[in-house]
PDB file of C-alpha atoms and ligand atoms in Angstrom:
ATOM      1  CA  MET A  30     263.812-106.322-132.725  1.00  0.00           C
ATOM      2  CA  PHE A  31     260.699-108.118-133.878  1.00  0.00           C
ATOM      3  CA  ASP A  32     257.656-106.418-132.458  1.00  0.00           C
ATOM      4  CA  GLU A  33     254.463-108.153-133.507  1.00  0.00           C
ATOM      5  CA  ASN A  34     252.152-105.274-132.609  1.00  0.00           C
ATOM      6  CA  LYS A  35     254.339-102.756-134.369  1.00  0.00           C
ATOM      7  CA  GLU A  36     254.272-104.804-137.571  1.00  0.00           C
ATOM      8  CA  LYS A  37     250.486-105.128-137.414  1.00  0.00           C
ATOM      9  CA  GLN A  38     250.089-101.435-136.805  1.00  0.00           C
ATOM     10  CA  PHE A  39     252.377-100.606-139.707  1.00  0.00           C
ATOM     11  CA  ILE A  40     250.242-102.673-142.087  1.00  0.00           C
ATOM     12  CA  LEU A  41     246.965-101.220-140.868  1.00  0.00           C
ATOM     13  CA  GLN A  42     248.245 -97.672-141.108  1.00  0.00           C
ATOM     14  CA  LEU A  43     249.716 -98.241-144.531  1.00  0.00           C
ATOM     15  CA  PHE A  44     246.345 -99.299-145.898  1.00  0.00           C
ATOM     16  CA  ASN A  45     244.187 -96.930-143.830  1.00  0.00           C
ATOM     17  CA  LEU A  46     242.564 -99.722-141.873  1.00  0.00           C
ATOM     18  CA  GLU A  47     241.321 -99.785-138.288  1.00  0.00           C
ATOM     19  CA  TYR A  48     241.484-102.745-135.944  1.00  0.00           C
ATOM     20  CA  SER A  49     237.696-102.884-136.229  1.00  0.00           C
ATOM     21  CA  ASP A  50     238.038-103.605-139.984  1.00  0.00           C
ATOM     22  CA  VAL A  51     240.039-106.715-139.268  1.00  0.00           C
ATOM     23  CA  GLN A  52     238.673-110.072-138.233  1.00  0.00           C
ATOM     24  CA  GLU A  53     242.006-111.779-137.833  1.00  0.00           C
ATOM     25  CA  VAL A  54     245.568-110.629-138.137  1.00  0.00           C
ATOM     26  CA  SER A  55     248.541-112.727-137.221  1.00  0.00           C
ATOM     27  CA  CYS A  56     252.180-112.116-137.583  1.00  0.00           C
ATOM     28  CA  ILE A  57     254.971-114.664-137.800  1.00  0.00           C
ATOM     29  CA  ARG A  58     258.639-114.401-138.498  1.00  0.00           C
ATOM     30  CA  ALA A  59     260.211-116.748-141.031  1.00  0.00           C
ATOM     31  CA  GLY A  60     263.957-116.160-141.142  1.00  0.00           C
ATOM     32  CA  ASN A  61     264.479-112.548-142.169  1.00  0.00           C
ATOM     33  CA  THR A  62     260.941-112.041-143.313  1.00  0.00           C
ATOM     34  CA  VAL A  63     257.841-111.091-141.415  1.00  0.00           C
ATOM     35  CA  ILE A  64     254.666-112.704-142.715  1.00  0.00           C
ATOM     36  CA  ILE A  65     251.395-111.072-141.878  1.00  0.00           C
ATOM     37  CA  ASP A  66     248.165-112.985-142.445  1.00  0.00           C
ATOM     38  CA  ILE A  67     245.058-110.902-142.558  1.00  0.00           C
ATOM     39  CA  ILE A  68     241.323-111.566-142.844  1.00  0.00           C
ATOM     40  CA  LEU A  69     238.965-108.620-142.963  1.00  0.00           C
ATOM     41  CA  VAL A  70     235.633-108.342-141.213  1.00  0.00           C
ATOM     42  CA  SER A  71     232.848-109.485-143.529  1.00  0.00           C
ATOM     43  CA  ASP A  72     231.216-106.486-145.145  1.00  0.00           C
ATOM     44  CA  PRO A  73     229.153-107.955-147.966  1.00  0.00           C
ATOM     45  CA  VAL A  74     228.433-105.892-151.024  1.00  0.00           C
ATOM     46  CA  PRO A  75     225.324-106.668-153.099  1.00  0.00           C
ATOM     47  CA  CYS A  76     225.599-109.105-155.979  1.00  0.00           C
ATOM     48  CA  PRO A  77     226.828-107.224-159.063  1.00  0.00           C
ATOM     49  CA  ILE A  78     224.466-109.210-161.293  1.00  0.00           C
ATOM     50  CA  CYS A  79     221.104-109.313-159.516  1.00  0.00           C
ATOM     51  CA  GLY A  80     221.603-106.959-156.590  1.00  0.00           C
ATOM     52  CA  CYS A  81     220.798-109.527-153.889  1.00  0.00           C
ATOM     53  CA  ASP A  82     222.275-108.161-150.670  1.00  0.00           C
ATOM     54  CA  GLN A  83     222.504-111.385-148.695  1.00  0.00           C
ATOM     55  CA  PRO A  84     225.407-113.228-150.298  1.00  0.00           C
ATOM     56  CA  HIS A  85     226.913-116.250-148.609  1.00  0.00           C
ATOM     57  CA  ILE A  86     230.608-116.639-147.965  1.00  0.00           C
ATOM     58  CA  LYS A  87     231.977-119.112-150.498  1.00  0.00           C
ATOM     59  CA  ASN A  88     235.645-119.392-149.601  1.00  0.00           C
ATOM     60  CA  TYR A  89     238.881-117.547-149.060  1.00  0.00           C
ATOM     61  CA  VAL A  90     241.599-117.084-151.639  1.00  0.00           C
ATOM     62  CA  THR A  91     245.108-116.226-150.491  1.00  0.00           C
ATOM     63  CA  LYS A  92     246.669-113.300-152.276  1.00  0.00           C
ATOM     64  CA  ASN A  93     250.219-112.236-151.668  1.00  0.00           C
ATOM     65  CA  ILE A  94     250.440-108.479-151.638  1.00  0.00           C
ATOM     66  CA  THR A  95     253.748-107.186-152.881  1.00  0.00           C
ATOM     67  CA  HIS A  96     254.969-103.647-152.940  1.00  0.00           C
ATOM     68  CA  SER A  97     258.332-101.990-152.496  1.00  0.00           C
ATOM     69  CA  VAL A  98     257.204-100.468-149.210  1.00  0.00           C
ATOM     70  CA  LEU A  99     256.629-103.988-147.925  1.00  0.00           C
ATOM     71  CA  SER A 100     259.718-105.570-149.428  1.00  0.00           C
ATOM     72  CA  ASP A 101     261.915-102.804-148.042  1.00  0.00           C
ATOM     73  CA  ARG A 102     260.721-103.855-144.621  1.00  0.00           C
ATOM     74  CA  ARG A 103     261.063-107.527-145.539  1.00  0.00           C
ATOM     75  CA  CYS A 104     257.401-107.923-144.928  1.00  0.00           C
ATOM     76  CA  THR A 105     255.027-110.191-146.799  1.00  0.00           C
ATOM     77  CA  LEU A 106     251.330-109.638-146.587  1.00  0.00           C
ATOM     78  CA  ARG A 107     249.082-112.624-147.114  1.00  0.00           C
ATOM     79  CA  TYR A 108     245.595-111.385-147.650  1.00  0.00           C
ATOM     80  CA  HIS A 109     242.911-114.051-147.353  1.00  0.00           C
ATOM     81  CA  ALA A 110     240.383-112.517-149.692  1.00  0.00           C
ATOM     82  CA  ARG A 111     236.804-113.525-149.015  1.00  0.00           C
ATOM     83  CA  ARG A 112     234.698-114.686-151.897  1.00  0.00           C
ATOM     84  CA  TYR A 113     230.941-114.402-151.812  1.00  0.00           C
ATOM     85  CA  VAL A 114     228.403-116.446-153.701  1.00  0.00           C
ATOM     86  CA  CYS A 115     224.991-115.072-154.536  1.00  0.00           C
ATOM     87  CA  PRO A 116     222.184-117.449-153.384  1.00  0.00           C
ATOM     88  CA  VAL A 117     219.871-116.176-156.117  1.00  0.00           C
ATOM     89  CA  CYS A 118     221.925-116.205-159.321  1.00  0.00           C
ATOM     90  CA  GLY A 119     225.015-118.129-158.248  1.00  0.00           C
ATOM     91  CA  LYS A 120     227.474-115.371-159.126  1.00  0.00           C
ATOM     92  CA  THR A 121     230.732-115.505-157.170  1.00  0.00           C
ATOM     93  CA  TYR A 122     232.676-112.345-156.458  1.00  0.00           C
ATOM     94  CA  TYR A 123     235.350-110.931-154.171  1.00  0.00           C
ATOM     95  CA  GLU A 124     234.890-108.566-151.283  1.00  0.00           C
ATOM     96  CA  HIS A 125     236.274-105.061-151.603  1.00  0.00           C
ATOM     97  CA  ASN A 126     240.075-105.267-151.614  1.00  0.00           C
ATOM     98  CA  PRO A 127     241.700-102.403-149.681  1.00  0.00           C
ATOM     99  CA  PHE A 128     245.212-103.683-150.405  1.00  0.00           C
ATOM    100  CA  VAL A 129     245.483-102.183-153.828  1.00  0.00           C
ATOM    101  CA  PHE A 130     248.080 -99.513-154.150  1.00  0.00           C
ATOM    102  CA  LYS A 131     246.486 -97.020-156.457  1.00  0.00           C
ATOM    103  CA  SER A 132     249.106 -94.484-155.601  1.00  0.00           C
ATOM    104  CA  MET A 133     251.428 -93.869-152.745  1.00  0.00           C
ATOM    105  CA  LYS A 134     249.724 -92.035-149.963  1.00  0.00           C
ATOM    106  CA  ILE A 135     252.138 -89.142-150.004  1.00  0.00           C
ATOM    107  CA  SER A 136     250.865 -85.616-149.972  1.00  0.00           C
ATOM    108  CA  ALA A 137     251.502 -83.273-152.861  1.00  0.00           C
ATOM    109  CA  LEU A 138     253.437 -81.040-150.494  1.00  0.00           C
ATOM    110  CA  THR A 139     255.756 -83.899-149.567  1.00  0.00           C
ATOM    111  CA  VAL A 140     256.286 -84.716-153.235  1.00  0.00           C
ATOM    112  CA  TYR A 141     257.076 -81.072-153.880  1.00  0.00           C
ATOM    113  CA  ASN A 142     259.530 -80.959-150.980  1.00  0.00           C
ATOM    114  CA  ILE A 143     261.189 -84.180-152.099  1.00  0.00           C
ATOM    115  CA  LEU A 144     261.693 -82.843-155.621  1.00  0.00           C
ATOM    116  CA  ASN A 145     262.975 -79.596-154.196  1.00  0.00           C
ATOM    117  CA  ASP A 146     265.500 -81.406-152.018  1.00  0.00           C
ATOM    118  CA  LEU A 147     266.671 -83.474-154.966  1.00  0.00           C
ATOM    119  CA  LYS A 148     267.744 -80.306-156.772  1.00  0.00           C
ATOM    120  CA  ASN A 149     270.611 -80.172-154.329  1.00  0.00           C
ATOM    121  CA  TYR A 150     273.477 -82.164-155.836  1.00  0.00           C
ATOM    122  CA  ASN A 151     274.605 -83.319-152.405  1.00  0.00           C
ATOM    123  CA  GLU A 152     271.357 -85.128-151.833  1.00  0.00           C
ATOM    124  CA  THR A 153     270.821 -88.753-152.779  1.00  0.00           C
ATOM    125  CA  PHE A 154     267.637 -90.784-153.009  1.00  0.00           C
ATOM    126  CA  SER A 155     268.488 -92.404-149.697  1.00  0.00           C
ATOM    127  CA  SER A 156     269.317 -89.177-147.837  1.00  0.00           C
ATOM    128  CA  VAL A 157     265.993 -87.698-148.918  1.00  0.00           C
ATOM    129  CA  ALA A 158     264.177 -90.953-148.150  1.00  0.00           C
ATOM    130  CA  LYS A 159     265.452 -90.887-144.578  1.00  0.00           C
ATOM    131  CA  ARG A 160     264.223 -87.352-144.058  1.00  0.00           C
ATOM    132  CA  TYR A 161     260.663 -88.215-145.061  1.00  0.00           C
ATOM    133  CA  TYR A 162     260.534 -91.713-143.554  1.00  0.00           C
ATOM    134  CA  ILE A 163     259.935 -93.421-146.873  1.00  0.00           C
ATOM    135  CA  SER A 164     261.984 -95.892-148.891  1.00  0.00           C
ATOM    136  CA  SER A 165     264.570 -94.771-151.396  1.00  0.00           C
ATOM    137  CA  THR A 166     262.673 -96.814-153.989  1.00  0.00           C
ATOM    138  CA  THR A 167     259.700 -94.537-153.386  1.00  0.00           C
ATOM    139  CA  VAL A 168     261.849 -91.431-153.756  1.00  0.00           C
ATOM    140  CA  ALA A 169     263.240 -92.830-156.991  1.00  0.00           C
ATOM    141  CA  SER A 170     259.777 -93.488-158.367  1.00  0.00           C
ATOM    142  CA  ILE A 171     258.586 -90.001-157.400  1.00  0.00           C
ATOM    143  CA  PHE A 172     261.609 -88.613-159.216  1.00  0.00           C
ATOM    144  CA  ASP A 173     260.971 -90.787-162.266  1.00  0.00           C
ATOM    145  CA  SER A 174     257.314 -89.912-162.504  1.00  0.00           C
ATOM    146  CA  HIS A 175     257.693 -86.168-161.980  1.00  0.00           C
ATOM    147  CA  VAL A 176     260.926 -85.278-163.614  1.00  0.00           C
ATOM    148  CA  ASP A 177     260.879 -85.310-167.340  1.00  0.00           C
ATOM    149  CA  MET A 178     264.523 -85.555-168.281  1.00  0.00           C
ATOM    150  CA  LYS A 179     265.017 -84.473-171.808  1.00  0.00           C
ATOM    151  CA  ARG A 180     267.241 -87.407-172.526  1.00  0.00           C
ATOM    152  CA  LYS A 181     268.042 -86.621-176.130  1.00  0.00           C
ATOM    153  CA  LYS A 182     269.512 -83.218-175.441  1.00  0.00           C
ATOM    154  CA  LEU A 183     270.930 -83.654-171.982  1.00  0.00           C
ATOM    155  CA  PRO A 184     273.146 -80.680-171.176  1.00  0.00           C
ATOM    156  CA  GLU A 185     276.463 -81.217-169.461  1.00  0.00           C
ATOM    157  CA  MET A 186     275.197 -79.535-166.333  1.00  0.00           C
ATOM    158  CA  ILE A 187     271.604 -80.314-165.626  1.00  0.00           C
ATOM    159  CA  ASN A 188     269.588 -77.336-164.567  1.00  0.00           C
ATOM    160  CA  PHE A 189     266.754 -78.917-162.649  1.00  0.00           C
ATOM    161  CA  ASP A 190     264.708 -75.727-162.735  1.00  0.00           C
ATOM    162  CA  GLU A 191     264.403 -76.167-166.459  1.00  0.00           C
ATOM    163  CA  VAL A 192     263.806 -79.859-166.725  1.00  0.00           C
ATOM    164  CA  ILE A 193     261.535 -80.456-163.766  1.00  0.00           C
ATOM    165  CA  CYS A 194     258.003 -81.169-164.797  1.00  0.00           C
ATOM    166  CA  LEU A 195     255.707 -81.118-161.816  1.00  0.00           C
ATOM    167  CA  GLN A 196     252.530 -83.102-162.174  1.00  0.00           C
ATOM    168  CA  ILE A 197     251.116 -82.143-158.832  1.00  0.00           C
TER     169      ILE A 197
HETATM  170 ZN1   ZN B   5     223.000-112.523-157.789  1.00  0.00          ZN
END
C-alpha cells in the first residue's frame, strides 16, 4: 500500500531531518517507483569567499539522490538544491547538503551483531537483513568492508574467527 506520509517520514528519518527542516516535500507514485521531491528550509551560510552573510537565493538545481537503501524501496529522491549568490563578490554556492551518505547510520554494536550472525553457516545476507530491518545489500557491504577474506590461501573450511577483521 502506498502511504504518502510513511514515505516522507522514512526519508526524513533516514537523513536525520525534522519536518521543520523542510520547506516542501511532495510524494508521487510513478508506476512501481515512489518519487519524493524535497526542498529544504533556507538556512544561508556565509559566502565562502568574502564572508558576507546575506546571500540571495540564485536558483534551484535538481539532484537525484541514489543509494541502495532507496533503490531497495523503489524510491527516488529528487533534491532541489538551493544555490546562493553573494551580493558582494558574486560567488555562487550550494546550501549544505544533508543527503550525502558518508556512512550508513548503523551502530557499531549492530555491525558487530551482524558479523556475529553471519558466522552461522545457516544464515544468509537476507535472513540477517530481515532481523535488523536493513537491506541485504547493506549487509553484504558491511560484510565486504569488515571481513578480510584471505583470498589467496582460502582454506576448504573457512574459520570466520580467524579471518574476520573488525574495523569497529
Ligand atoms: Zn562573497
